[in-house]
CSV table of N, CA and C in Angstrom, one decimal:
chain,number,residue,atom,x,y,z
A,224,MET,N,-33.3,-4.7,15.3
A,224,MET,CA,-32.9,-3.8,14.4
A,224,MET,C,-31.4,-3.5,14.2
A,225,ALA,N,-30.9,-2.7,15.2
A,225,ALA,CA,-29.5,-2.3,15.1
A,225,ALA,C,-28.7,-3.6,15.0
A,226,GLY,N,-29.2,-4.9,15.7
A,226,GLY,CA,-28.3,-5.7,15.7
A,226,GLY,C,-28.4,-6.4,14.5
A,227,ALA,N,-29.3,-6.2,13.5
A,227,ALA,CA,-29.3,-6.9,12.1
A,227,ALA,C,-28.3,-6.1,11.2
A,228,VAL,N,-28.3,-4.7,11.5
A,228,VAL,CA,-27.3,-3.9,10.8
A,228,VAL,C,-26.0,-4.3,11.0
A,229,GLN,N,-25.6,-4.4,12.3
A,229,GLN,CA,-24.2,-4.8,12.7
A,229,GLN,C,-23.7,-6.0,12.0
A,230,LEU,N,-24.9,-6.9,12.2
A,230,LEU,CA,-24.7,-8.3,11.4
A,230,LEU,C,-24.1,-8.4,10.0
A,231,THR,N,-24.9,-7.5,9.5
A,231,THR,CA,-24.9,-7.3,7.8
A,231,THR,C,-23.7,-6.4,7.6
A,232,ILE,N,-23.2,-5.7,8.4
A,232,ILE,CA,-21.7,-5.1,8.2
A,232,ILE,C,-20.6,-5.9,8.5
A,233,LEU,N,-20.7,-6.9,9.4
A,233,LEU,CA,-19.8,-7.8,9.8
A,233,LEU,C,-19.6,-9.0,8.7
A,234,LEU,N,-20.8,-9.3,8.1
A,234,LEU,CA,-20.8,-10.2,7.1
A,234,LEU,C,-20.0,-9.8,5.9
A,235,GLU,N,-20.6,-8.3,5.5
A,235,GLU,CA,-20.1,-7.9,4.5
A,235,GLU,C,-18.5,-7.6,4.4
A,236,LYS,N,-18.0,-7.1,5.7
A,236,LYS,CA,-16.3,-7.2,6.0
A,236,LYS,C,-16.0,-8.5,5.7
A,237,ARG,N,-16.5,-9.7,6.1
A,237,ARG,CA,-15.8,-10.9,6.0
A,237,ARG,C,-15.9,-11.1,4.5
A,238,VAL,N,-17.1,-11.0,3.9
A,238,VAL,CA,-16.8,-11.2,2.2
A,238,VAL,C,-15.6,-10.5,1.8
A,239,ASP,N,-15.6,-9.0,2.0
A,239,ASP,CA,-14.4,-8.2,1.6
A,239,ASP,C,-13.1,-8.7,1.8
A,240,ASN,N,-13.0,-9.4,3.1
A,240,ASN,CA,-11.8,-9.9,3.6
A,240,ASN,C,-11.3,-11.1,2.8
A,241,GLU,N,-12.3,-12.0,2.4
A,241,GLU,CA,-12.3,-13.2,1.6
A,241,GLU,C,-11.6,-13.0,0.2
A,242,ALA,N,-12.2,-11.6,-0.5
A,242,ALA,CA,-11.5,-11.2,-1.6
A,242,ALA,C,-9.7,-10.8,-1.7
A,243,LEU,N,-9.6,-10.6,-0.3
A,243,LEU,CA,-8.0,-10.2,0.0
A,243,LEU,C,-7.1,-11.3,0.3
A,244,LYS,N,-7.6,-12.7,0.2
A,244,LYS,CA,-6.9,-13.6,0.7
A,244,LYS,C,-5.8,-13.9,-0.7
A,245,GLY,N,-4.5,-14.0,-0.2
A,245,GLY,CA,-3.6,-14.4,-1.2
A,245,GLY,C,-3.0,-13.0,-2.1
A,246,VAL,N,-3.8,-11.9,-1.8
A,246,VAL,CA,-3.3,-10.4,-2.4
A,246,VAL,C,-2.0,-10.1,-1.8
A,247,LYS,N,-0.9,-10.0,-2.9
A,247,LYS,CA,0.6,-9.7,-2.5
A,247,LYS,C,0.5,-8.1,-2.4
A,248,VAL,N,1.1,-7.6,-1.2
A,248,VAL,CA,1.2,-6.1,-0.9
A,248,VAL,C,2.5,-5.9,-0.4
A,249,MET,N,3.1,-5.1,-1.1
A,249,MET,CA,4.5,-4.5,-0.6
A,249,MET,C,4.0,-3.3,0.2
A,250,VAL,N,5.0,-3.2,1.2
A,250,VAL,CA,4.8,-2.1,2.2
A,250,VAL,C,6.2,-1.6,2.2
A,251,ILE,N,6.7,-0.3,1.8
A,251,ILE,CA,8.0,0.4,1.8
A,251,ILE,C,7.9,1.6,2.8
A,252,ASP,N,8.7,1.5,3.9
A,252,ASP,CA,8.6,2.4,4.8
A,252,ASP,C,9.8,2.2,5.4
A,253,ASP,N,10.8,3.3,5.8
A,253,ASP,CA,11.7,3.4,6.7
A,253,ASP,C,11.5,3.2,8.2
A,254,SER,N,10.3,3.4,8.7
A,254,SER,CA,9.6,3.4,9.7
A,254,SER,C,9.3,1.8,10.1
A,255,ASN,N,10.0,1.0,11.2
A,255,ASN,CA,9.6,-0.3,11.5
A,255,ASN,C,8.2,-0.4,12.3
A,256,THR,N,7.8,0.7,12.9
A,256,THR,CA,6.3,0.7,13.3
A,256,THR,C,5.3,0.6,12.3
A,257,ILE,N,5.7,1.4,11.4
A,257,ILE,CA,4.6,1.7,10.1
A,257,ILE,C,4.5,0.2,9.5
A,258,ARG,N,5.6,-0.3,9.3
A,258,ARG,CA,5.8,-1.5,8.6
A,258,ARG,C,5.3,-2.5,9.1
A,259,ARG,N,5.4,-2.7,10.5
A,259,ARG,CA,4.7,-3.8,11.4
A,259,ARG,C,3.2,-3.6,11.5
A,260,SER,N,2.9,-2.3,11.7
A,260,SER,CA,1.6,-2.2,11.7
A,260,SER,C,0.7,-2.5,10.6
A,261,ALA,N,1.2,-2.2,9.4
A,261,ALA,CA,0.7,-2.5,8.3
A,261,ALA,C,0.4,-4.1,7.9
A,262,GLU,N,1.8,-4.9,8.3
A,262,GLU,CA,2.1,-6.1,8.1
A,262,GLU,C,0.7,-6.8,9.0
A,263,ILE,N,0.7,-6.5,10.1
A,263,ILE,CA,-0.4,-7.1,10.9
A,263,ILE,C,-1.9,-6.7,10.3
A,264,PHE,N,-2.1,-5.7,10.1
A,264,PHE,CA,-3.5,-5.2,9.3
A,264,PHE,C,-3.7,-6.4,8.0
A,265,LEU,N,-2.7,-6.1,7.3
A,265,LEU,CA,-2.8,-6.8,6.0
A,265,LEU,C,-2.9,-8.6,6.2
A,266,ASN,N,-2.0,-9.0,7.0
A,266,ASN,CA,-1.9,-10.3,7.2
A,266,ASN,C,-3.3,-11.0,7.9
A,267,GLN,N,-3.8,-10.0,8.7
A,267,GLN,CA,-5.2,-10.4,9.3
A,267,GLN,C,-6.2,-10.5,8.2
A,268,ALA,N,-6.1,-9.8,7.2
A,268,ALA,CA,-6.9,-10.0,6.2
A,268,ALA,C,-6.6,-11.0,4.9
A,269,GLY,N,-5.8,-11.6,5.2
A,269,GLY,CA,-5.1,-12.7,4.6
A,269,GLY,C,-4.2,-12.5,3.4
A,270,CYS,N,-3.8,-11.2,3.5
A,270,CYS,CA,-2.7,-10.9,2.5
A,270,CYS,C,-1.1,-11.5,2.6
A,271,GLU,N,-0.8,-11.5,1.4
A,271,GLU,CA,0.6,-12.0,1.4
A,271,GLU,C,1.5,-10.6,1.7
A,272,VAL,N,2.4,-10.4,2.6
A,272,VAL,CA,2.8,-9.1,2.9
A,272,VAL,C,4.5,-9.3,2.7
A,273,ILE,N,5.0,-8.3,1.6
A,273,ILE,CA,6.4,-8.0,1.5
A,273,ILE,C,6.8,-6.7,2.1
A,274,LEU,N,7.8,-6.7,3.0
A,274,LEU,CA,8.3,-5.5,3.6
A,274,LEU,C,9.6,-4.9,3.0
A,275,ALA,N,9.8,-3.7,2.9
A,275,ALA,CA,11.0,-3.2,2.5
A,275,ALA,C,11.5,-2.0,3.1
A,276,GLN,N,12.5,-1.6,3.6
A,276,GLN,CA,12.9,-0.6,4.6
A,276,GLN,C,13.1,0.6,3.9
A,277,ASP,N,13.4,0.6,2.3
A,277,ASP,CA,13.6,1.9,1.4
A,277,ASP,C,13.4,1.5,0.1
A,278,GLY,N,13.8,2.5,-0.7
A,278,GLY,CA,13.3,2.3,-2.3
A,278,GLY,C,14.4,1.2,-2.7
A,279,PHE,N,15.5,1.3,-2.2
A,279,PHE,CA,16.4,0.4,-2.9
A,279,PHE,C,16.0,-0.9,-2.7
A,280,ASP,N,15.8,-1.3,-1.2
A,280,ASP,CA,15.5,-2.7,-0.8
A,280,ASP,C,14.2,-2.9,-1.4
A,281,ALA,N,13.4,-2.2,-2.0
A,281,ALA,CA,11.9,-2.6,-2.6
A,281,ALA,C,12.3,-2.9,-3.8
A,282,LEU,N,13.4,-2.0,-4.7
A,282,LEU,CA,13.4,-2.4,-6.1
A,282,LEU,C,14.1,-3.9,-6.2
A,283,SER,N,14.9,-4.2,-5.3
A,283,SER,CA,15.4,-5.5,-5.3
A,283,SER,C,14.5,-6.6,-5.1
A,284,LYS,N,13.5,-6.2,-4.5
A,284,LYS,CA,12.3,-7.4,-3.9
A,284,LYS,C,11.4,-7.5,-4.9
A,285,ILE,N,11.0,-6.4,-5.7
A,285,ILE,CA,9.7,-6.3,-6.5
A,285,ILE,C,9.8,-7.5,-7.5
A,286,THR,N,11.0,-7.7,-8.2
A,286,THR,CA,10.9,-8.6,-9.1
A,286,THR,C,10.7,-10.0,-8.5
A,287,ASP,N,11.2,-10.4,-7.4
A,287,ASP,CA,11.0,-11.5,-7.0
A,287,ASP,C,9.6,-12.0,-6.8
A,288,HIS,N,8.9,-10.9,-5.9
A,288,HIS,CA,7.6,-11.1,-5.4
A,288,HIS,C,6.4,-10.7,-6.2
A,289,GLU,N,6.6,-9.7,-7.2
A,289,GLU,CA,5.7,-9.4,-8.1
A,289,GLU,C,4.2,-8.9,-7.3
A,290,PRO,N,4.5,-7.9,-6.6
A,290,PRO,CA,3.0,-7.5,-5.9
A,290,PRO,C,2.1,-7.1,-6.5
A,291,ASP,N,0.7,-7.2,-5.9
A,291,ASP,CA,-0.4,-6.8,-6.7
A,291,ASP,C,-0.6,-5.3,-6.4
A,292,VAL,N,0.0,-4.7,-5.1
A,292,VAL,CA,-0.1,-3.3,-4.8
A,292,VAL,C,1.0,-3.1,-3.9
A,293,VAL,N,1.5,-1.8,-4.0
A,293,VAL,CA,2.4,-1.1,-3.6
A,293,VAL,C,2.2,-0.1,-2.5
A,294,PHE,N,2.5,-0.2,-1.2
A,294,PHE,CA,2.5,1.0,-0.5
A,294,PHE,C,3.7,1.6,-0.3
A,295,VAL,N,4.1,3.0,-0.5
A,295,VAL,CA,5.4,3.7,-0.3
A,295,VAL,C,5.4,4.9,0.4
A,296,ASP,N,6.3,5.0,1.4
A,296,ASP,CA,6.5,6.3,2.3
A,296,ASP,C,7.2,7.3,1.3
A,297,ILE,N,6.8,8.6,1.5
A,297,ILE,CA,7.5,9.6,0.8
A,297,ILE,C,8.9,9.7,1.4
A,298,MET,N,9.0,10.2,2.6
A,298,MET,CA,10.3,10.6,3.2
A,298,MET,C,10.9,9.4,3.6
A,299,MET,N,11.8,8.9,2.8
A,299,MET,CA,12.7,8.1,3.2
A,299,MET,C,14.2,8.4,2.8
A,300,PRO,N,15.2,7.7,3.4
A,300,PRO,CA,16.8,7.9,3.0
A,300,PRO,C,16.8,7.2,1.9
A,301,ARG,N,18.0,7.7,1.2
A,301,ARG,CA,18.8,7.0,-0.1
A,301,ARG,C,17.7,7.3,-1.1
A,302,LEU,N,16.5,6.8,-1.4
A,302,LEU,CA,15.6,6.8,-2.5
A,302,LEU,C,14.3,6.9,-2.0
A,303,ASP,N,13.9,8.3,-2.0
A,303,ASP,CA,12.6,8.6,-1.5
A,303,ASP,C,11.3,8.1,-2.2
A,304,GLY,N,10.2,8.2,-1.8
A,304,GLY,CA,8.9,7.4,-2.3
A,304,GLY,C,8.6,7.9,-3.7
A,305,TYR,N,8.8,9.6,-4.0
A,305,TYR,CA,8.7,9.9,-5.2
A,305,TYR,C,9.5,9.0,-6.4
A,306,GLN,N,10.8,9.3,-6.0
A,306,GLN,CA,11.5,8.4,-6.9
A,306,GLN,C,11.3,6.8,-7.0
A,307,THR,N,11.2,6.3,-6.1
A,307,THR,CA,10.5,4.9,-6.1
A,307,THR,C,9.4,4.6,-7.0
A,308,CYS,N,8.3,5.3,-6.7
A,308,CYS,CA,7.3,5.3,-7.4
A,308,CYS,C,7.4,5.5,-9.0
A,309,SER,N,8.3,6.4,-9.1
A,309,SER,CA,8.6,6.9,-10.4
A,309,SER,C,9.3,5.7,-11.2
A,310,LEU,N,10.2,5.1,-10.5
A,310,LEU,CA,11.1,3.9,-11.1
A,310,LEU,C,10.1,2.5,-11.2
A,311,ILE,N,9.3,2.7,-10.5
A,311,ILE,CA,8.3,1.5,-10.4
A,311,ILE,C,7.4,1.6,-11.8
A,312,LYS,N,6.8,2.8,-12.1
A,312,LYS,CA,6.0,3.0,-13.1
A,312,LYS,C,6.5,3.2,-14.4
A,313,ARG,N,7.8,3.6,-14.4
A,313,ARG,CA,8.6,3.6,-15.7
A,313,ARG,C,9.1,2.0,-16.2
A,314,ASN,N,8.7,1.3,-15.3
A,314,ASN,CA,9.2,-0.4,-15.9
A,314,ASN,C,7.8,-0.9,-16.5
A,315,ALA,N,8.2,-1.4,-17.9
A,315,ALA,CA,7.0,-1.6,-18.5
A,315,ALA,C,6.1,-2.9,-17.7
A,316,ARG,N,6.9,-3.5,-17.1
A,316,ARG,CA,6.4,-4.9,-16.3
A,316,ARG,C,5.4,-4.3,-15.3
A,317,TYR,N,5.8,-3.3,-14.5
A,317,TYR,CA,5.0,-3.0,-13.3
A,317,TYR,C,4.4,-1.6,-13.6
A,318,ARG,N,4.1,-1.1,-14.9
A,318,ARG,CA,3.6,0.1,-15.0
A,318,ARG,C,2.0,0.0,-14.5
A,319,THR,N,1.5,-0.9,-14.4
A,319,THR,CA,0.0,-1.0,-14.0
A,319,THR,C,-0.2,-1.7,-12.8
A,320,THR,N,0.9,-1.7,-11.8
A,320,THR,CA,0.8,-2.0,-10.5
A,320,THR,C,0.3,-0.8,-9.7
A,321,PRO,N,-0.4,-0.8,-9.1
A,321,PRO,CA,-1.1,0.2,-8.1
A,321,PRO,C,0.0,0.4,-7.3
A,322,VAL,N,0.4,1.8,-7.0
A,322,VAL,CA,1.2,2.5,-6.1
A,322,VAL,C,0.7,3.3,-5.3
A,323,ILE,N,0.5,3.4,-4.0
A,323,ILE,CA,-0.2,4.1,-3.2
A,323,ILE,C,0.8,4.7,-2.2
A,324,MET,N,1.0,6.4,-2.2
A,324,MET,CA,1.8,6.7,-1.6
A,324,MET,C,1.4,6.9,-0.1
A,325,LEU,N,2.4,6.9,0.9
A,325,LEU,CA,2.1,7.2,2.3
A,325,LEU,C,3.0,8.2,2.9
A,326,SER,N,2.2,9.2,3.5
A,326,SER,CA,3.0,10.3,4.1
A,326,SER,C,2.2,11.1,5.2
A,327,SER,N,2.9,11.6,6.3
A,327,SER,CA,2.4,12.3,7.2
A,327,SER,C,1.9,13.6,6.8
A,328,LYS,N,2.5,14.1,5.7
A,328,LYS,CA,2.0,15.4,4.9
A,328,LYS,C,0.5,15.2,4.4
A,329,ASP,N,-0.2,16.1,4.4
A,329,ASP,CA,-1.5,16.2,3.8
A,329,ASP,C,-1.9,17.5,2.6
A,330,GLY,N,-0.5,17.7,2.3
A,330,GLY,CA,-0.7,19.0,1.5
A,330,GLY,C,-1.1,19.0,0.0
A,331,LEU,N,-1.7,19.8,-0.6
A,331,LEU,CA,-2.1,19.8,-2.2
A,331,LEU,C,-0.8,19.5,-2.8
A,332,PHE,N,0.3,20.1,-2.5
A,332,PHE,CA,1.6,20.1,-3.4
A,332,PHE,C,2.1,18.6,-3.3
A,333,ASP,N,2.1,17.9,-2.1
A,333,ASP,CA,2.6,16.6,-2.0
A,333,ASP,C,1.7,15.6,-2.7
A,334,ARG,N,0.3,15.9,-2.8
A,334,ARG,CA,-0.6,15.1,-3.4
A,334,ARG,C,-0.3,15.2,-5.1
A,335,ALA,N,-0.2,16.3,-5.4
A,335,ALA,CA,0.1,16.6,-6.9
A,335,ALA,C,1.2,16.1,-7.2
A,336,ARG,N,2.3,16.0,-6.4
A,336,ARG,CA,3.6,15.4,-6.8
A,336,ARG,C,3.6,14.0,-7.0
A,337,GLY,N,2.7,13.5,-6.1
A,337,GLY,CA,2.5,11.9,-6.0
A,337,GLY,C,1.8,11.4,-7.5
A,338,ARG,N,0.8,12.3,-7.9
A,338,ARG,CA,0.2,11.9,-9.3
A,338,ARG,C,1.0,12.1,-10.4
A,339,MET,N,1.9,13.1,-10.3
A,339,MET,CA,2.8,13.3,-11.2
A,339,MET,C,4.0,12.4,-11.6
A,340,VAL,N,4.4,11.7,-10.4
A,340,VAL,CA,5.2,10.4,-10.6
A,340,VAL,C,4.6,9.2,-10.8
A,341,GLY,N,3.0,9.1,-10.8
A,341,GLY,CA,2.3,7.8,-11.2
A,341,GLY,C,1.6,7.3,-10.2
A,342,SER,N,1.6,8.0,-9.0
A,342,SER,CA,0.8,7.0,-7.9
A,342,SER,C,-0.7,7.2,-8.1
A,343,ASP,N,-1.3,6.1,-7.5
A,343,ASP,CA,-2.6,5.7,-7.9
A,343,ASP,C,-3.5,6.2,-6.8
A,344,GLU,N,-3.0,6.7,-5.4
A,344,GLU,CA,-3.7,7.0,-4.3
A,344,GLU,C,-2.7,7.6,-3.4
A,345,TYR,N,-3.2,8.4,-2.5
A,345,TYR,CA,-2.4,9.0,-1.4
A,345,TYR,C,-3.0,8.9,-0.2
A,346,LEU,N,-2.2,8.0,0.9
A,346,LEU,CA,-3.1,8.0,2.4
A,346,LEU,C,-2.0,8.6,3.2
A,347,THR,N,-2.8,9.4,4.0
A,347,THR,CA,-2.0,10.1,5.3
A,347,THR,C,-1.9,9.2,6.3
A,348,LYS,N,-0.7,9.3,7.0
A,348,LYS,CA,-0.3,8.5,8.0
A,348,LYS,C,-0.6,9.5,9.4
A,349,PRO,N,-1.2,8.7,10.4
A,349,PRO,CA,-1.3,7.3,10.7
A,349,PRO,C,-2.3,6.9,9.9
A,350,PHE,N,-2.4,5.9,9.2
A,350,PHE,CA,-3.6,5.2,8.6
A,350,PHE,C,-4.3,4.4,9.5
A,351,THR,N,-5.6,4.1,9.3
A,351,THR,CA,-6.2,2.8,10.1
A,351,THR,C,-6.4,1.6,9.2
A,352,LYS,N,-6.5,0.7,10.0
A,352,LYS,CA,-6.8,-0.6,9.3
A,352,LYS,C,-7.8,-0.6,8.2
A,353,ASP,N,-8.8,0.2,8.7
A,353,ASP,CA,-10.2,0.1,7.6
A,353,ASP,C,-9.6,0.9,6.1
A,354,THR,N,-8.8,2.1,6.4
A,354,THR,CA,-8.3,2.7,5.3
A,354,THR,C,-7.5,1.9,4.4
A,355,LEU,N,-6.4,1.3,5.1
A,355,LEU,CA,-5.4,0.3,4.4
A,355,LEU,C,-6.1,-0.7,3.5
A,356,LEU,N,-6.9,-1.5,4.3
A,356,LEU,CA,-7.6,-2.7,3.6
A,356,LEU,C,-8.6,-2.0,2.4
A,357,THR,N,-9.3,-0.8,2.7
A,357,THR,CA,-10.0,-0.1,1.6
A,357,THR,C,-9.2,0.1,0.2
A,358,ALA,N,-7.8,0.5,0.6
A,358,ALA,CA,-7.1,0.9,-0.7
A,358,ALA,C,-6.7,-0.4,-1.2
A,359,VAL,N,-6.4,-1.6,-0.3
A,359,VAL,CA,-6.2,-2.6,-1.3
A,359,VAL,C,-7.1,-3.1,-1.9
A,360,ARG,N,-8.4,-3.2,-1.4
A,360,ARG,CA,-9.5,-3.7,-2.1
A,360,ARG,C,-9.9,-3.0,-3.3
A,361,GLU,N,-9.6,-1.7,-3.4
A,361,GLU,CA,-10.1,-0.8,-4.3
A,361,GLU,C,-8.8,-0.9,-5.5
A,362,HIS,N,-7.7,-1.1,-5.3
A,362,HIS,CA,-6.8,-1.2,-6.3
A,362,HIS,C,-6.5,-2.5,-6.7
A,363,ALA,N,-6.2,-3.7,-5.7
A,363,ALA,CA,-5.5,-4.7,-6.0
A,363,ALA,C,-6.8,-5.8,-6.4
A,364,CYS,N,-8.0,-5.5,-6.0
A,364,CYS,CA,-9.0,-6.3,-6.5
A,364,CYS,C,-10.1,-5.8,-7.4
A,365,ALA,N,-9.4,-4.8,-8.0
A,365,ALA,CA,-10.6,-4.2,-8.9
A,365,ALA,C,-10.5,-4.9,-10.3
A,366,GLY,N,-9.7,-5.7,-10.7
A,366,GLY,CA,-9.5,-6.6,-11.8
A,366,GLY,C,-10.2,-8.1,-11.5
A,367,ILE,N,-10.6,-8.5,-10.2
A,367,ILE,CA,-11.0,-9.6,-9.7
A,367,ILE,C,-12.5,-9.7,-10.0
């Protein structure tokens, strides 16, 4: 019986991952480790991944790639995650693009501030493969 349950779970994950094929995901983080971890997890699920090391880099790439979902770190040099999210959401073309904040902070104030600038979700780092892919499924695949 336990084997059947495990098989069912594996099949459900395979079907879920099929829904992620071709989904464009932008990851904005000044940490190379975080960017590469996210890239590996997302590529394994079949996503197309666009990487940016800060908000300025992301804003220059967003119009070229038009991601389906954006993950943005809060603490970055030059243009932080709150500012980056706000600029994305103020643009009529990207207003509906889901933006998910990434932070090592898990405080109520940080979450509230993220909502105030238009973020759609808040993930605490370090994230797992499952939490990352679940967020993509919930936001990028909602309209599919």
